[in-house]
């Protein structure tokens, strides 16, 4: 049953939101970096540890079986969240970063010098550096696609960049700085027409929109738990069954093998082939709890709420002299990056923290984008399901005060 969107009830489930910071009520607007956790996640993990914990997959005893059931149930929840066709297409990783590394490392053996990888200029470093490894170590060529002045991906440039040498197009589904949501289906159409695979970095999008990997038609989709109200230390990679069958394992160790002899080794099937060693068991179960918690809402209600907050913030900063907001693409997510003329973003973040307001400042692990925007850093307010209009107003008020002190 779909939950009514009741902001007070939602907030009451996040214990941290009732604390104060520097003597003021906490206004947490750093959700794009990491989101807070509801009781369902905190208690879900603790209850599992208290009542039914053992290592997964290996045991024949009751606790091992119960833990394995809970862990595999979490995999099923991730599958449902992404609408993947099979649980075998869901690999648990330690986060978004590891998921991209897993794919890049897995296809490394197929890369010939001159093979091309297409990235957008707004990628997070975790969707850049693994591909730089292929450039440095295997002679791959990275082709970059720009964004236009609104922050929308230049689709004509993407179409030009993709060609017969393209191995993979790896782009964000939603930018962590600009909030831009990319046209996933169209990107897949362009890439597949050229015989290239597509990976979407869904670390930001997963929490703000319904994702359907089968409808998108992508080959890989990256998710991280800690941005969707789940724990750190766990994420997921969706991989199309045919792609995973081909991909070479990323790490070796226990559970990912079929037979190990002195002279040879054969591997387990996906997803186990990619999950060497003891996985993040409690974290995966917490990930499942976060998905269950979030999925109880109608995503349209969540989106509408976050959009209202974003619009109110944009409207509010209009009254602050010298503000530039980065990213105005149609349909963007609730992330507002900005700068204030004459003030360093770090100083803004530090001053508004005195008023209890948490925002991020820096390059946001997107140095190519910062260069494109002609700045070294921005400040960023990012909105989540539990934020309120009163909090947006507190943020704007704090910003006015910061401006008064800095300029
Ligand atoms: C767009 C994007 N991709 C990838 C990541 C990395 O994810 P993780 O922290 O799970 O490694 C982040 C986290 O900041 C992100 O915002």
Short mmCIF file of C-alpha atoms and ligand atoms in Angstrom, two decimals:
data_model
loop_
_atom_site.label_atom_id
_atom_site.label_comp_id
_atom_site.label_asym_id
_atom_site.label_seq_id
_atom_site.Cartn_x
_atom_site.Cartn_y
_atom_site.Cartn_z
CA UNK A 1 0.00 0.00 0.00
CA UNK A 2 1.28 3.47 -0.90
CA UNK A 3 2.08 5.71 2.06
CA UNK A 4 0.54 9.15 2.33
CA UNK A 5 3.21 11.82 2.02
CA UNK A 6 3.15 13.20 5.55
CA UNK A 7 6.30 15.22 6.16
CA UNK A 8 5.98 15.22 9.97
CA UNK A 9 5.58 11.46 10.05
CA UNK A 10 8.54 11.07 7.69
CA UNK A 11 10.77 13.33 9.78
CA UNK A 12 9.84 11.50 12.97
CA UNK A 13 11.42 8.38 11.50
CA UNK A 14 14.86 10.01 11.15
CA UNK A 15 16.23 10.39 14.69
CA UNK A 16 19.13 12.60 13.62
CA UNK A 17 16.78 15.31 12.36
CA UNK A 18 15.81 16.25 15.90
CA UNK A 19 19.34 17.21 16.91
CA UNK A 20 20.79 20.68 17.02
CA UNK A 21 23.96 21.91 15.40
CA UNK A 22 25.68 24.93 16.93
CA UNK A 23 22.61 25.59 19.03
CA UNK A 24 20.26 25.66 16.02
CA UNK A 25 17.95 23.00 14.60
CA UNK A 26 19.83 20.91 12.05
CA UNK A 27 19.00 21.79 8.44
CA UNK A 28 20.53 18.95 6.50
CA UNK A 29 20.94 19.91 2.84
CA UNK A 30 23.85 17.63 1.97
CA UNK A 31 21.75 14.73 0.78
CA UNK A 32 23.55 14.34 -2.54
CA UNK A 33 26.73 13.51 -0.61
CA UNK A 34 25.02 11.08 1.74
CA UNK A 35 21.49 10.88 3.06
CA UNK A 36 20.31 10.31 6.64
CA UNK A 37 18.88 6.96 7.69
CA UNK A 38 15.36 6.18 8.93
CA UNK A 39 14.69 3.85 11.87
CA UNK A 40 13.66 1.14 9.43
CA UNK A 41 17.30 0.98 8.26
CA UNK A 42 19.01 1.58 11.60
CA UNK A 43 16.81 -0.92 13.43
CA UNK A 44 16.67 -3.33 10.52
CA UNK A 45 20.44 -3.76 10.57
CA UNK A 46 20.66 -3.84 14.36
CA UNK A 47 17.84 -6.38 14.66
CA UNK A 48 19.51 -8.63 12.11
CA UNK A 49 22.79 -8.44 14.04
CA UNK A 50 20.96 -9.13 17.31
CA UNK A 51 18.84 -12.02 16.17
CA UNK A 52 20.08 -13.80 13.06
CA UNK A 53 23.64 -13.18 12.03
CA UNK A 54 26.23 -15.51 10.49
CA UNK A 55 28.21 -15.62 7.26
CA UNK A 56 26.12 -16.14 4.14
CA UNK A 57 26.01 -18.94 1.59
CA UNK A 58 28.53 -21.16 3.36
CA UNK A 59 26.74 -22.68 6.26
CA UNK A 60 24.40 -25.53 6.84
CA UNK A 61 23.25 -24.23 10.17
CA UNK A 62 20.13 -22.25 10.95
CA UNK A 63 21.70 -18.83 11.49
CA UNK A 64 23.67 -19.07 8.25
CA UNK A 65 20.53 -20.00 6.39
CA UNK A 66 18.46 -17.23 7.96
CA UNK A 67 21.15 -14.64 7.20
CA UNK A 68 21.48 -15.91 3.63
CA UNK A 69 17.72 -15.62 3.19
CA UNK A 70 17.75 -12.02 4.46
CA UNK A 71 20.76 -11.16 2.26
CA UNK A 72 19.20 -12.69 -0.84
CA UNK A 73 15.91 -11.00 -0.05
CA UNK A 74 17.80 -7.70 -0.16
CA UNK A 75 19.08 -8.64 -3.61
CA UNK A 76 15.50 -9.27 -4.69
CA UNK A 77 14.54 -5.83 -3.33
CA UNK A 78 17.29 -4.19 -5.38
CA UNK A 79 16.14 -6.16 -8.42
CA UNK A 80 12.60 -4.92 -7.94
CA UNK A 81 13.76 -1.35 -7.34
CA UNK A 82 15.53 -1.31 -10.72
CA UNK A 83 13.06 -3.67 -12.39
CA UNK A 84 15.86 -5.96 -13.51
CA UNK A 85 14.74 -9.21 -15.13
CA UNK A 86 16.58 -11.48 -12.69
CA UNK A 87 18.32 -11.39 -9.30
CA UNK A 88 21.35 -12.90 -11.05
CA UNK A 89 21.80 -9.52 -12.71
CA UNK A 90 22.28 -7.75 -9.35
CA UNK A 91 25.78 -7.67 -7.86
CA UNK A 92 26.41 -6.25 -4.43
CA UNK A 93 29.42 -3.93 -4.35
CA UNK A 94 30.79 -1.68 -1.67
CA UNK A 95 29.28 1.36 -3.36
CA UNK A 96 28.90 3.21 -6.63
CA UNK A 97 32.64 3.59 -7.08
CA UNK A 98 33.32 -0.12 -6.86
CA UNK A 99 30.52 -0.88 -9.31
CA UNK A 100 32.10 1.27 -12.04
CA UNK A 101 35.55 -0.16 -11.29
CA UNK A 102 34.10 -3.65 -11.56
CA UNK A 103 32.86 -2.99 -15.10
CA UNK A 104 35.98 -1.11 -16.25
CA UNK A 105 38.25 -3.80 -14.88
CA UNK A 106 36.00 -6.53 -16.27
CA UNK A 107 36.19 -5.26 -19.85
CA UNK A 108 39.88 -4.27 -19.66
CA UNK A 109 40.97 -7.48 -21.37
CA UNK A 110 38.80 -6.65 -24.40
CA UNK A 111 40.28 -3.18 -24.92
CA UNK A 112 42.58 -2.70 -27.90
CA UNK A 113 44.66 0.47 -28.29
CA UNK A 114 42.46 3.08 -29.96
CA UNK A 115 39.18 1.69 -28.63
CA UNK A 116 36.99 4.51 -27.44
CA UNK A 117 35.12 5.25 -24.23
CA UNK A 118 32.56 8.05 -24.29
CA UNK A 119 32.02 10.07 -21.11
CA UNK A 120 30.21 13.29 -20.36
CA UNK A 121 31.99 16.28 -18.90
CA UNK A 122 29.66 16.21 -15.87
CA UNK A 123 30.75 12.78 -14.60
CA UNK A 124 31.73 12.16 -11.00
CA UNK A 125 35.38 11.08 -10.68
CA UNK A 126 34.20 7.57 -9.87
CA UNK A 127 32.87 7.38 -13.43
CA UNK A 128 36.05 8.90 -14.86
CA UNK A 129 39.09 7.43 -13.14
CA UNK A 130 38.29 3.74 -13.84
CA UNK A 131 38.16 4.68 -17.55
CA UNK A 132 41.41 6.64 -17.25
CA UNK A 133 42.93 3.36 -16.05
CA UNK A 134 41.89 1.82 -19.38
CA UNK A 135 43.42 4.80 -21.19
CA UNK A 136 46.70 4.59 -19.25
CA UNK A 137 47.04 0.82 -19.19
CA UNK A 138 45.33 -0.39 -22.36
CA UNK A 139 45.54 2.52 -24.81
CA UNK A 140 41.83 3.38 -24.77
CA UNK A 141 40.84 6.84 -25.96
CA UNK A 142 38.37 8.85 -23.89
CA UNK A 143 35.97 11.04 -25.85
CA UNK A 144 34.23 13.78 -23.89
CA UNK A 145 30.75 15.11 -24.48
CA UNK A 146 29.95 18.62 -23.22
CA UNK A 147 26.84 20.02 -21.61
CA UNK A 148 25.09 23.12 -22.94
CA UNK A 149 24.58 26.37 -21.02
CA UNK A 150 21.61 24.92 -19.12
CA UNK A 151 23.63 21.87 -18.12
CA UNK A 152 21.79 19.50 -20.47
CA UNK A 153 23.89 16.85 -22.18
CA UNK A 154 24.70 17.82 -25.78
CA UNK A 155 23.00 14.90 -27.52
CA UNK A 156 24.18 15.93 -30.99
CA UNK A 157 27.76 15.87 -29.70
CA UNK A 158 27.12 12.49 -28.09
CA UNK A 159 25.86 11.11 -31.36
CA UNK A 160 29.01 12.41 -33.08
CA UNK A 161 31.31 11.03 -30.41
CA UNK A 162 29.90 7.50 -30.64
CA UNK A 163 31.29 5.43 -33.51
CA UNK A 164 32.49 1.99 -34.54
CA UNK A 165 35.41 2.14 -32.10
CA UNK A 166 33.23 2.96 -29.10
CA UNK A 167 33.32 0.17 -26.53
CA UNK A 168 31.20 1.80 -23.89
CA UNK A 169 29.26 4.98 -23.21
CA UNK A 170 29.43 5.69 -19.47
CA UNK A 171 27.32 8.62 -18.34
CA UNK A 172 25.45 9.82 -15.34
CA UNK A 173 21.69 9.39 -15.10
CA UNK A 174 21.59 12.47 -12.87
CA UNK A 175 24.43 14.91 -12.23
CA UNK A 176 25.46 15.40 -8.61
CA UNK A 177 26.29 19.07 -9.33
CA UNK A 178 23.89 20.29 -12.01
CA UNK A 179 20.99 18.00 -11.20
CA UNK A 180 20.70 17.29 -14.94
CA UNK A 181 18.80 14.12 -15.76
CA UNK A 182 20.04 12.54 -18.97
CA UNK A 183 17.85 11.02 -21.67
CA UNK A 184 18.76 7.44 -20.87
CA UNK A 185 16.72 5.73 -23.58
CA UNK A 186 18.07 7.98 -26.30
CA UNK A 187 21.65 7.44 -25.12
CA UNK A 188 21.10 3.69 -25.25
CA UNK A 189 19.61 3.97 -28.75
CA UNK A 190 22.65 5.89 -30.00
CA UNK A 191 25.20 3.61 -28.32
CA UNK A 192 23.56 0.34 -29.27
CA UNK A 193 23.21 1.46 -32.89
CA UNK A 194 27.01 1.67 -32.93
CA UNK A 195 27.43 -1.66 -31.13
CA UNK A 196 28.61 -0.05 -27.88
CA UNK A 197 27.49 -0.90 -24.37
CA UNK A 198 26.04 1.69 -21.98
CA UNK A 199 26.64 2.20 -18.28
CA UNK A 200 24.59 4.65 -16.27
CA UNK A 201 25.84 6.09 -13.03
CA UNK A 202 22.59 6.08 -11.08
CA UNK A 203 24.09 7.11 -7.73
CA UNK A 204 22.05 10.33 -7.70
CA UNK A 205 19.01 9.35 -9.74
CA UNK A 206 18.01 6.25 -7.75
CA UNK A 207 16.62 8.30 -4.89
CA UNK A 208 14.73 10.86 -6.97
CA UNK A 209 12.98 8.88 -9.71
CA UNK A 210 11.64 5.48 -10.68
CA UNK A 211 14.28 3.54 -12.57
CA UNK A 212 13.47 0.69 -14.93
CA UNK A 213 16.61 -0.82 -16.42
CA UNK A 214 14.63 -3.00 -18.82
CA UNK A 215 12.70 -0.03 -20.18
CA UNK A 216 15.93 1.99 -20.44
CA UNK A 217 17.63 -0.96 -22.12
CA UNK A 218 21.06 -0.26 -20.62
CA UNK A 219 23.80 -2.83 -20.10
CA UNK A 220 24.91 -1.63 -16.66
CA UNK A 221 23.33 0.54 -13.98
CA UNK A 222 25.14 1.68 -10.84
CA UNK A 223 23.39 2.31 -7.53
CA UNK A 224 24.66 3.23 -4.09
CA UNK A 225 22.78 2.66 -0.84
CA UNK A 226 23.96 5.57 1.26
CA UNK A 227 22.29 8.14 -0.98
CA UNK A 228 18.91 6.41 -0.83
CA UNK A 229 18.64 6.50 2.97
CA UNK A 230 20.57 3.24 3.32
CA UNK A 231 23.93 2.46 4.93
CA UNK A 232 27.42 3.13 3.62
CA UNK A 233 29.64 0.29 2.45
CA UNK A 234 27.19 -1.20 -0.01
CA UNK A 235 25.92 -0.50 -3.50
CA UNK A 236 24.76 -2.51 -6.46
CA UNK A 237 25.61 -3.05 -10.05
CA UNK A 238 22.89 -4.13 -12.44
CA UNK A 239 24.42 -5.93 -15.40
CA UNK A 240 22.51 -7.43 -18.29
CA UNK A 241 22.88 -11.23 -18.08
CA UNK A 242 24.75 -11.49 -21.40
CA UNK A 243 27.18 -8.73 -20.38
CA UNK A 244 27.87 -10.29 -16.99
CA UNK A 245 28.50 -13.68 -18.57
CA UNK A 246 31.25 -12.09 -20.66
CA UNK A 247 32.71 -9.78 -18.02
CA UNK A 248 35.87 -11.02 -16.31
CA UNK A 249 35.74 -11.14 -12.51
CA UNK A 250 37.07 -8.09 -10.76
CA UNK A 251 38.44 -9.68 -7.60
CA UNK A 252 39.36 -13.24 -6.71
CA UNK A 253 38.63 -15.06 -3.49
CA UNK A 254 36.09 -17.16 -1.67
CA UNK A 255 32.60 -17.83 -3.06
CA UNK A 256 33.34 -16.57 -6.58
CA UNK A 257 34.74 -19.89 -7.77
CA UNK A 258 33.43 -23.19 -9.02
CA UNK A 259 36.58 -25.34 -8.93
CA UNK A 260 40.05 -24.40 -7.70
CA UNK A 261 43.00 -26.65 -8.51
CA UNK A 262 46.72 -26.03 -8.44
CA UNK A 263 46.82 -25.45 -12.19
CA UNK A 264 43.42 -23.99 -12.95
CA UNK A 265 40.33 -22.29 -11.68
CA UNK A 266 36.77 -22.04 -12.94
CA UNK A 267 34.34 -19.41 -11.79
CA UNK A 268 30.90 -19.37 -10.29
CA UNK A 269 28.03 -17.84 -12.25
CA UNK A 270 26.97 -14.20 -11.89
CA UNK A 271 26.32 -12.58 -9.51
CA UNK A 272 28.58 -14.70 -7.25
CA UNK A 273 31.45 -14.52 -9.77
CA UNK A 274 31.73 -10.84 -8.86
CA UNK A 275 31.29 -11.10 -5.10
CA UNK A 276 34.60 -12.45 -3.82
CA UNK A 277 34.94 -12.79 -0.07
CA UNK A 278 32.44 -12.09 2.67
CA UNK A 279 30.04 -9.49 1.30
CA UNK A 280 28.73 -6.51 3.29
CA UNK A 281 25.98 -8.64 4.80
CA UNK A 282 24.34 -6.32 7.31
CA UNK A 283 24.79 -3.38 4.97
CA UNK A 284 23.06 -5.20 2.11
CA UNK A 285 20.18 -6.02 4.45
CA UNK A 286 20.07 -2.31 5.43
CA UNK A 287 20.10 -1.43 1.73
CA UNK A 288 17.05 -3.66 1.28
CA UNK A 289 15.35 -2.00 4.26
CA UNK A 290 16.00 1.45 2.71
CA UNK A 291 14.51 0.33 -0.60
CA UNK A 292 11.46 -1.07 1.15
CA UNK A 293 11.07 2.14 3.14
CA UNK A 294 11.39 4.44 0.12
CA UNK A 295 9.30 2.24 -2.15
CA UNK A 296 6.33 2.62 0.19
CA UNK A 297 5.91 6.14 -1.20
CA UNK A 298 4.63 7.16 -4.58
CA UNK A 299 7.78 8.49 -6.27
CA UNK A 300 5.66 11.20 -7.92
CA UNK A 301 4.85 12.57 -4.42
CA UNK A 302 8.54 12.49 -3.46
CA UNK A 303 9.55 14.23 -6.67
CA UNK A 304 6.86 16.89 -6.33
CA UNK A 305 7.92 17.61 -2.74
CA UNK A 306 11.62 17.85 -3.58
CA UNK A 307 10.89 19.97 -6.63
CA UNK A 308 8.89 22.42 -4.53
CA UNK A 309 11.85 22.76 -2.16
CA UNK A 310 14.25 23.26 -5.04
CA UNK A 311 12.02 25.93 -6.63
CA UNK A 312 11.68 27.72 -3.30
CA UNK A 313 15.47 27.70 -2.87
CA UNK A 314 16.06 29.06 -6.38
CA UNK A 315 13.47 31.75 -5.77
CA UNK A 316 15.06 32.55 -2.40
CA UNK A 317 18.62 32.91 -3.68
CA UNK A 318 17.39 35.31 -6.38
CA UNK A 319 17.17 37.84 -3.56
CA UNK A 320 20.83 37.35 -2.63
CA UNK A 321 23.04 39.70 -4.64
CA UNK A 322 25.86 38.12 -6.65
CA UNK A 323 24.50 34.55 -6.74
CA UNK A 324 24.98 32.26 -9.73
CA UNK A 325 23.04 28.99 -9.88
CA UNK A 326 24.56 26.21 -12.02
CA UNK A 327 22.27 23.87 -13.91
CA UNK A 328 18.82 24.82 -15.15
CA UNK A 329 18.07 21.95 -17.52
CA UNK A 330 14.42 20.97 -17.86
CA UNK A 331 13.38 18.10 -15.60
CA UNK A 332 16.44 18.42 -13.36
CA UNK A 333 16.61 16.88 -9.90
CA UNK A 334 16.55 18.73 -6.58
CA UNK A 335 20.20 19.79 -6.43
CA UNK A 336 21.18 23.45 -6.36
CA UNK A 337 24.82 24.30 -6.95
CA UNK A 338 25.69 27.95 -6.62
CA UNK A 339 28.41 30.49 -6.08
CA UNK A 340 28.42 33.92 -4.53
CA UNK A 341 30.54 36.57 -6.15
CA UNK A 342 33.40 37.61 -3.90
CA UNK A 343 33.02 34.68 -1.48
CA UNK A 344 34.68 31.28 -1.51
CA UNK A 345 32.17 28.38 -1.40
CA UNK A 346 34.08 26.88 1.56
CA UNK A 347 33.58 30.07 3.57
CA UNK A 348 29.86 30.08 2.75
CA UNK A 349 29.49 26.46 3.92
CA UNK A 350 31.42 27.14 7.12
CA UNK A 351 29.48 30.25 8.00
CA UNK A 352 26.03 28.81 7.36
CA UNK A 353 27.00 25.78 9.45
CA UNK A 354 27.04 28.17 12.40
CA UNK A 355 23.28 28.49 11.78
CA UNK A 356 22.84 24.73 11.67
CA UNK A 357 22.71 24.50 7.88
CA UNK A 358 24.71 21.70 6.25
CA UNK A 359 25.64 22.18 2.58
CA UNK A 360 28.62 20.91 0.63
CA UNK A 361 31.30 23.05 -0.97
CA UNK A 362 34.13 22.02 -3.24
CA UNK A 363 34.60 20.45 -6.64
CA UNK A 364 32.19 17.62 -5.76
CA UNK A 365 34.57 15.09 -7.39
CA UNK A 366 33.78 16.66 -10.77
CA UNK A 367 36.90 18.58 -11.75
CA UNK A 368 36.27 18.39 -15.54
CA UNK A 369 32.83 19.94 -14.95
CA UNK A 370 34.28 22.66 -12.72
CA UNK A 371 36.72 23.51 -15.52
CA UNK A 372 33.86 23.58 -18.01
CA UNK A 373 31.94 25.96 -15.73
CA UNK A 374 35.04 28.10 -15.24
CA UNK A 375 35.09 27.73 -11.43
CA UNK A 376 37.24 25.78 -9.00
CA UNK A 377 34.40 24.99 -6.61
CA UNK A 378 30.72 25.60 -5.93
CA UNK A 379 28.48 25.36 -2.90
CA UNK A 380 25.65 22.85 -3.17
CA UNK A 381 22.34 22.45 -1.40
CA UNK A 382 20.68 19.13 -2.16
CA UNK A 383 17.19 18.23 -1.02
CA UNK A 384 15.77 14.99 0.28
CA UNK A 385 12.44 13.49 1.23
CA UNK A 386 12.54 14.88 4.81
CA UNK A 387 13.45 18.50 4.06
CA UNK A 388 10.89 21.24 4.60
CA UNK A 389 10.07 24.68 3.29
CA UNK A 390 10.96 26.12 6.72
CA UNK A 391 14.41 24.60 6.30
CA UNK A 392 14.80 26.16 2.87
CA UNK A 393 13.93 29.52 4.41
CA UNK A 394 16.48 28.98 7.20
CA UNK A 395 19.09 28.22 4.54
CA UNK A 396 18.31 31.42 2.62
CA UNK A 397 18.41 33.47 5.80
CA UNK A 398 21.79 31.96 6.71
CA UNK A 399 23.02 32.73 3.21
CA UNK A 400 22.06 36.39 3.61
CA UNK A 401 24.02 36.48 6.87
CA UNK A 402 27.03 34.82 5.25
CA UNK A 403 26.96 37.36 2.46
CA UNK A 404 26.85 40.16 5.01
CA UNK A 405 29.95 38.77 6.74
CA UNK A 406 31.97 37.90 3.66
CA UNK A 407 31.35 40.75 1.27
C1 LIG B 1 27.12 10.89 -9.32
C2 LIG B 1 27.92 10.05 -8.38
N1 LIG B 1 28.51 8.95 -8.83
C3 LIG B 1 29.22 8.16 -8.01
C4 LIG B 1 29.39 8.44 -6.68
C5 LIG B 1 30.20 7.54 -5.83
O1 LIG B 1 29.41 6.68 -5.08
P1 LIG B 1 29.95 5.95 -3.78
O2 LIG B 1 30.10 7.00 -2.73
O3 LIG B 1 28.89 4.97 -3.44
O4 LIG B 1 31.22 5.28 -4.13
C6 LIG B 1 28.79 9.58 -6.17
C7 LIG B 1 28.97 9.92 -4.74
O5 LIG B 1 29.21 11.05 -4.38
C8 LIG B 1 28.03 10.42 -7.03
O6 LIG B 1 27.43 11.53 -6.59
#
